[in-house]
Coordinates of N, CA and C in Angstrom, one line a residue:
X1 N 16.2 -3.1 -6.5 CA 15.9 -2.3 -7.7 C 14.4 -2.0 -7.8
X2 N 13.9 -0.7 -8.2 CA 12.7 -0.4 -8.2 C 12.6 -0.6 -9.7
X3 N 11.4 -0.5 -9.9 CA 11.1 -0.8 -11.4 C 8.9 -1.0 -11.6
X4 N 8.9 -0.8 -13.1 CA 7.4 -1.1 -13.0 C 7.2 -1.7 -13.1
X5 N 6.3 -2.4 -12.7 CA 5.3 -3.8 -12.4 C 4.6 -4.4 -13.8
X6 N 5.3 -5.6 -14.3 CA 4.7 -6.5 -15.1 C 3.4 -7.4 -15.2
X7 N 2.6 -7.0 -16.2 CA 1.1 -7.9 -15.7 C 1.2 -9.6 -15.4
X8 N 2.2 -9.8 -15.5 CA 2.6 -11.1 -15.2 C 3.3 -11.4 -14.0
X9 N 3.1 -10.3 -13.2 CA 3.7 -10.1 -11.8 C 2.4 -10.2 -10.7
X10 N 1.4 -10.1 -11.5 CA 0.2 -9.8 -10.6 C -0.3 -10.9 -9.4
X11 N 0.0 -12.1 -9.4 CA -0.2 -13.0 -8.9 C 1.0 -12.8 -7.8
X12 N 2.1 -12.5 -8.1 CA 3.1 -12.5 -6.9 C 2.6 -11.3 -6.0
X13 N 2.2 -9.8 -6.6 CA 1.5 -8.7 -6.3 C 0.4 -9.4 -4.9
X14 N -0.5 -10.4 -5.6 CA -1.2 -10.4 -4.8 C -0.8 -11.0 -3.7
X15 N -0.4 -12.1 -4.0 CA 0.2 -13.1 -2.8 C 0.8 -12.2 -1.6
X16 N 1.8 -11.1 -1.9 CA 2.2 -10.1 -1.1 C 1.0 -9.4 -0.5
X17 N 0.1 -9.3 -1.3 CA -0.6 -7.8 -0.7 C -2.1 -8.7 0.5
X18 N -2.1 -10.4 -0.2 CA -3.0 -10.9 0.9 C -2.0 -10.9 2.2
X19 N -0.9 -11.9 2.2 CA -0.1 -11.9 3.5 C -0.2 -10.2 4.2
X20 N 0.0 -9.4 3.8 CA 0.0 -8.0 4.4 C -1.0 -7.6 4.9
X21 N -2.5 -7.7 4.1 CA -3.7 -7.2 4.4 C -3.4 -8.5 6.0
X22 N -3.9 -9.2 5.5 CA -3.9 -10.2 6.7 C -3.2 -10.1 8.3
X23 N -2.0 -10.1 8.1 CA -1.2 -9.7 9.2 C -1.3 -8.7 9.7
X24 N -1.7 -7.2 9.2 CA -1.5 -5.9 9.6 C -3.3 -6.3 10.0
X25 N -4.0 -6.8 9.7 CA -5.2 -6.5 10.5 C -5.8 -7.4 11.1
X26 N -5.7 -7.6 12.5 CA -5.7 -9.0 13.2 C -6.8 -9.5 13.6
X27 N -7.9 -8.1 13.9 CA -9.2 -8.6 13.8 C -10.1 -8.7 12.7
X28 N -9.5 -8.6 11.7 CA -10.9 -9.3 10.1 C -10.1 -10.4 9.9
X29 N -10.8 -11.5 9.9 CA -10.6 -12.7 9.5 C -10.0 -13.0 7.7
X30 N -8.9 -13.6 8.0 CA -8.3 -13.9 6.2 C -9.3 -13.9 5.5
X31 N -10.2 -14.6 5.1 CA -11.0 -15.0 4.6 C -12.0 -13.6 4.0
X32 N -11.3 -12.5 4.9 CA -12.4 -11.2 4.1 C -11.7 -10.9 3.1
X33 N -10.3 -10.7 3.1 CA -9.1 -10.5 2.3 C -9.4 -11.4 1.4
X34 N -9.4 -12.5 1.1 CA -9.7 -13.5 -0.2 C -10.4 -13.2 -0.9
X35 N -11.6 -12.3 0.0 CA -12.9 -12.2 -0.7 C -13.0 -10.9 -1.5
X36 N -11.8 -10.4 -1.1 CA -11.3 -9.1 -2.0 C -10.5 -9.2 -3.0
X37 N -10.1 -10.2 -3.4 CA -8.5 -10.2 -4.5 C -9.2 -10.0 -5.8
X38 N -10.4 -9.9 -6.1 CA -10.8 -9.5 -7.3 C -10.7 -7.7 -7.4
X39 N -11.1 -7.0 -6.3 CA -11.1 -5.7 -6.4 C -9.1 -5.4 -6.4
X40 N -8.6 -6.2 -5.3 CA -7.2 -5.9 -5.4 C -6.9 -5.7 -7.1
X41 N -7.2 -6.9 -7.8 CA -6.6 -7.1 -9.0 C -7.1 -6.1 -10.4
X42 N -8.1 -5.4 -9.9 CA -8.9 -4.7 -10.4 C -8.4 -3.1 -10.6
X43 N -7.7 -3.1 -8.5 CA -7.0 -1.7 -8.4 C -6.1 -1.6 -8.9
X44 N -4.7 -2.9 -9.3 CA -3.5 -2.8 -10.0 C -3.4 -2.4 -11.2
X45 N -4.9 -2.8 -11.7 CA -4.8 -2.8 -13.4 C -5.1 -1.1 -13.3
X46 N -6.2 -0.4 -12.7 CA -6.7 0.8 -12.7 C -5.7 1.5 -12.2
X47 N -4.5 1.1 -12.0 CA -3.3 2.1 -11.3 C -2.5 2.9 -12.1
X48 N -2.3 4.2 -12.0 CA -1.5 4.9 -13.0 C 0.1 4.6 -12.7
X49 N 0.4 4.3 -11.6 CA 2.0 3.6 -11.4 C 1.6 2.2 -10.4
X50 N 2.3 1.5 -11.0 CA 2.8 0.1 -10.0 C 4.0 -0.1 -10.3
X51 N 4.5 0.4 -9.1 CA 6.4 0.8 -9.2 C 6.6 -1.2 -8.0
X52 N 7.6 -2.0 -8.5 CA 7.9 -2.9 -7.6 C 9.4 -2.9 -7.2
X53 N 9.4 -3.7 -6.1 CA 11.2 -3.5 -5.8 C 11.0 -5.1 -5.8
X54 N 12.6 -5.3 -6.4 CA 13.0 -6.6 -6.5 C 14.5 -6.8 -6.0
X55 N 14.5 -7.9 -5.3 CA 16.0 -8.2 -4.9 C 17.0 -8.4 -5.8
X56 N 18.4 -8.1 -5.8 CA 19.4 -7.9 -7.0 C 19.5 -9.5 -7.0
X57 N 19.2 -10.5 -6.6 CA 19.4 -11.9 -6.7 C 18.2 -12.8 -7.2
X58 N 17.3 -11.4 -7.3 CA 16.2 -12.4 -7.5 C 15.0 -11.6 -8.2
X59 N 14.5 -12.0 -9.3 CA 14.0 -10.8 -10.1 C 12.5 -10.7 -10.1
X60 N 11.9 -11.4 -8.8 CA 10.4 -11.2 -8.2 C 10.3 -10.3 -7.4
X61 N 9.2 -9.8 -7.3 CA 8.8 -8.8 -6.8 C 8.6 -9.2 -5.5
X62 N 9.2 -8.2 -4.4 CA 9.4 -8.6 -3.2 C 8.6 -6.7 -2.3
X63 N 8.0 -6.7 -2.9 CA 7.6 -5.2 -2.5 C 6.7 -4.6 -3.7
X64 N 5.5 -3.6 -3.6 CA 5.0 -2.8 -4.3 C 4.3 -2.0 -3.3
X65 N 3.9 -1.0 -4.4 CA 3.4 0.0 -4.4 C 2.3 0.6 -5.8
X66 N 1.1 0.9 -5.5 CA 0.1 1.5 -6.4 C -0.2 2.7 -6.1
X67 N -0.2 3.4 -7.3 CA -0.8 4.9 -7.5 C -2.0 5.8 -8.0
X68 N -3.0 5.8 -7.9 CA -4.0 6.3 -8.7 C -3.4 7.9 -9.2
X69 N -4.2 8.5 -10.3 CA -4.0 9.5 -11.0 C -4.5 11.1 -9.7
X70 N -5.1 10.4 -9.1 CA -5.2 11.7 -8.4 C -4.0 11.6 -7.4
X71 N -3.3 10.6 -7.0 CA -2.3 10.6 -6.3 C -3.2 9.8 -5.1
X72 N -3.5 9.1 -4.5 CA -3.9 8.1 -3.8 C -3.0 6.9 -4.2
X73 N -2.5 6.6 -3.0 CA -1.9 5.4 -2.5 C -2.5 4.7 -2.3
X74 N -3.0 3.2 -3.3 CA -3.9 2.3 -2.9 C -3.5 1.2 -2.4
X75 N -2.2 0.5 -2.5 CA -1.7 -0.2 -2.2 C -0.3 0.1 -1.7
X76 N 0.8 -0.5 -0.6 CA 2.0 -0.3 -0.1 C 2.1 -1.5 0.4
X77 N 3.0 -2.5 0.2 CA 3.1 -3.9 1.2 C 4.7 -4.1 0.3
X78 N 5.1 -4.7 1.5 CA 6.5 -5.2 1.6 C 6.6 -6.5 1.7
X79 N 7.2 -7.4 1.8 CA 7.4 -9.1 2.0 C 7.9 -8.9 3.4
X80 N 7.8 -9.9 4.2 CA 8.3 -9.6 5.6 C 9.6 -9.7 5.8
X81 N 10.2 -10.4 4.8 CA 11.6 -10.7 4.5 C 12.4 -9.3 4.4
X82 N 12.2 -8.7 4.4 CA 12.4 -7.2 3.9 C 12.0 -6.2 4.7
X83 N 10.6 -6.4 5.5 CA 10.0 -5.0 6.3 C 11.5 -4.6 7.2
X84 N 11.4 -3.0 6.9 CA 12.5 -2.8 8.4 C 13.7 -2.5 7.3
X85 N 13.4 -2.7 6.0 CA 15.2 -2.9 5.3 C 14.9 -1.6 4.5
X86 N 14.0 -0.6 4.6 CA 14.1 0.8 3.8 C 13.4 0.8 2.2
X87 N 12.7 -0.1 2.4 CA 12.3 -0.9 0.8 C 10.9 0.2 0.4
X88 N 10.0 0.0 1.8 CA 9.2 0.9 1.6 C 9.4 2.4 1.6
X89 N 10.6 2.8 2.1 CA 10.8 4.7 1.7 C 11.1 5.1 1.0
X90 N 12.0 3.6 0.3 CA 12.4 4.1 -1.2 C 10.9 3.9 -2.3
X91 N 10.6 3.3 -2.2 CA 9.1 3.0 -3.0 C 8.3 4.5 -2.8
X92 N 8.5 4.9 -1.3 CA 7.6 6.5 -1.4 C 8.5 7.4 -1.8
X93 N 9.3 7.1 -1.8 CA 10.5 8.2 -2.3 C 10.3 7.8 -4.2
X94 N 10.3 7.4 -4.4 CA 10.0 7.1 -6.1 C 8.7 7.6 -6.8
X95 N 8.0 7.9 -5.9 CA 6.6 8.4 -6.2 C 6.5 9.9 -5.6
X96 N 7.4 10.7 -4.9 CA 7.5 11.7 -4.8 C 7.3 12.8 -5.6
X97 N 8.1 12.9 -6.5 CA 8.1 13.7 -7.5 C 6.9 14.0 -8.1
X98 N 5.8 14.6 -7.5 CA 4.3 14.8 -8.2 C 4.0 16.3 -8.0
X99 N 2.7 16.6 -8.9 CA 2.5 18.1 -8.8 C 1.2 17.7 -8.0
X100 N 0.6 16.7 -7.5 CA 0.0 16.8 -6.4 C 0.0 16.1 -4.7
X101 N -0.7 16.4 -3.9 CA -0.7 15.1 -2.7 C -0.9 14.2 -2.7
X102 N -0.1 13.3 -2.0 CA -0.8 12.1 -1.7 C -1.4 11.5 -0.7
X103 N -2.3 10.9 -1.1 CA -3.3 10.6 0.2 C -3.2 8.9 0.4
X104 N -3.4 8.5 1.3 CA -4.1 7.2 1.8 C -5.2 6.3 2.7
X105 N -5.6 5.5 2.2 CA -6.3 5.9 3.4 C -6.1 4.2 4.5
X106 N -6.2 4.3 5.5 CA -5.6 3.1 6.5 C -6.7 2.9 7.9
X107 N -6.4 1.9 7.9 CA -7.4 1.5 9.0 C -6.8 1.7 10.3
X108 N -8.1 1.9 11.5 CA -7.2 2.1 12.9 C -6.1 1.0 13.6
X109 N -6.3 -0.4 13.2 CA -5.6 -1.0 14.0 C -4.1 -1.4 12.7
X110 N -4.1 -0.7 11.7 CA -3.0 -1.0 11.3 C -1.6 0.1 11.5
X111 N -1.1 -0.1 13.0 CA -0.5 0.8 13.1 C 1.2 1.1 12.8
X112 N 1.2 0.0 12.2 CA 2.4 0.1 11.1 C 2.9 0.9 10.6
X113 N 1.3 0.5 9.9 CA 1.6 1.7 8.1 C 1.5 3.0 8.8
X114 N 0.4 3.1 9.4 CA 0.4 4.6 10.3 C 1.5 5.4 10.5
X115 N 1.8 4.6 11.5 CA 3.5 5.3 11.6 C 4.4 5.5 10.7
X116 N 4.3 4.8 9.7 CA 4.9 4.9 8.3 C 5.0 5.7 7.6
X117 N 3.7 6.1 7.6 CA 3.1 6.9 6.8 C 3.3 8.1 7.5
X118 N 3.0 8.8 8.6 CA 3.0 9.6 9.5 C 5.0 10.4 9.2
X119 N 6.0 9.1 9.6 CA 7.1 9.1 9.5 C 8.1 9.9 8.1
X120 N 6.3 9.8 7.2 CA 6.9 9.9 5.7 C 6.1 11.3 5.3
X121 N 5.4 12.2 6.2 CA 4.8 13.2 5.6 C 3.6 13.5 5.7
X122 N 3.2 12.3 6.2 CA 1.2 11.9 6.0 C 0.4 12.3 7.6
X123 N 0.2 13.4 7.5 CA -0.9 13.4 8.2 C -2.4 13.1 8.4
X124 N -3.1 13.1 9.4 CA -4.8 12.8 9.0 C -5.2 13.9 9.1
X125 N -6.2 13.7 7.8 CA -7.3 14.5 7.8 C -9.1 14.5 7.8
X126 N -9.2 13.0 8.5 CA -10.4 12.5 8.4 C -10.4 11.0 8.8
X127 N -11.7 11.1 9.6 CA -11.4 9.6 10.1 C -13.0 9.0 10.0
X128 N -13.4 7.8 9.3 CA -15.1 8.0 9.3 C -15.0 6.1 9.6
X129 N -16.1 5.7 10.5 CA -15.9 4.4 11.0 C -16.9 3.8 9.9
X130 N -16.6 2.2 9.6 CA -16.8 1.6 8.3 C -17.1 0.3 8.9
X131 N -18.7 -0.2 8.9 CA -19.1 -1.4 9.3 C -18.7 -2.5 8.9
X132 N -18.3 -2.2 7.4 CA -17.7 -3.4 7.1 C -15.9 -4.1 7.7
X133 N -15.5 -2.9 8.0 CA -14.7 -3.2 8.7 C -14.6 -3.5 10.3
X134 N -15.4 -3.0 11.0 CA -15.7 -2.6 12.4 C -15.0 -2.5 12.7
X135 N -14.4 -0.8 12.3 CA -13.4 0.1 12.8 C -13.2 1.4 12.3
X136 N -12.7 2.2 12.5 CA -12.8 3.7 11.6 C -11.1 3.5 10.4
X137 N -11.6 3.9 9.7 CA -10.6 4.2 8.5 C -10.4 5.9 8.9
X138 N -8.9 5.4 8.8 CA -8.3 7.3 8.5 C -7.5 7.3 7.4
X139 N -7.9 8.4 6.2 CA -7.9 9.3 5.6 C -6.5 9.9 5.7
X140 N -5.5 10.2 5.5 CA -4.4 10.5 5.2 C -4.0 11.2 4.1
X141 N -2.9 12.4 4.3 CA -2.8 13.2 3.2 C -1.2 14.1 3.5
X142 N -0.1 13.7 2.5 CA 0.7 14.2 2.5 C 0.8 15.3 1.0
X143 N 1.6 16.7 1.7 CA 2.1 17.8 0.8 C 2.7 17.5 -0.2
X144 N 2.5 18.4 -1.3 CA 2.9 17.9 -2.4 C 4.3 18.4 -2.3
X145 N 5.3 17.3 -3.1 CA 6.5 17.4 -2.8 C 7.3 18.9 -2.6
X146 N 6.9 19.9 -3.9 CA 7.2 21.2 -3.9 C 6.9 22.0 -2.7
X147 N 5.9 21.4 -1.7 CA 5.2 22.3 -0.7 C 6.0 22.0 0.7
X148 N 7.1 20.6 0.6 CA 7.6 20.5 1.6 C 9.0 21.0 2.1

């Protein structure tokens, strides 16, 4: 079940979204991720949708998804329990329906979401390398639904 995201969910939100940052990027050490959960928590609240999926057995959030108003995708993470089960295309499929594109933007070694993303619409349109990462970030940008 999709549904919106309770401010009382945020804590599960995060827990999901460190395991994900984490795993999907093997060269930055956990510990950069930790040192972000204030901005994480910062972008949920500043989100114009935080759509979550929950299991029919269990009414925690086992998946989300954040939207900014210009249509930027700032967050996408699944529980691992789940990656592979369609959870994330329904979550972009729920956010479809816009009068503009959406963009993302993803780092080079996370080639997951890439493909994911790519899979779902998303092309690059820009790629610019980020010291703090030491790696290039790409820019991403899918047509707006009417244009596809």
């Amino acid at each position: 079940m999709i549904r919106k995201a309770k401010l009382k969910e945020l804590d599960r939100l995060e827990q999901l979204w460190l395991h994900a940052s984490a795993n999907s990027h093997p060269s930055i050490p956990r510990q950069f991720w930790v040192d972000r959960i204030a901005q994480f928590r910062k972008d949920c609240r500043s989100a114009t949708q935080c759509l979550v999926y929950t299991d029919r057995n269990n009414a925690v959030a086992e998946a989300f998804i954040t939207l900014l108003s210009d249509g930027t995708v700032t967050h996408l993470c699944v529980s691992p329990l789940f990656t592979g089960c369609g959870i994330g295309t329904n979550l972009i499929s729920a956010i479809r329906d816009r009068r503009y594109p959406l963009k993302a933007e993803v780092l080079r070694e996370n080639l997951r979401t890439r493909y994911f993303l790519q899979k779902h619409g998303f092309v690059e349109v820009e790629r610019s390398y980020h010291v703090e990462y030491g790696q290039h970030s790409i820019s991403m940008q899918c047509p707006r639904a009417s244009a596809r």
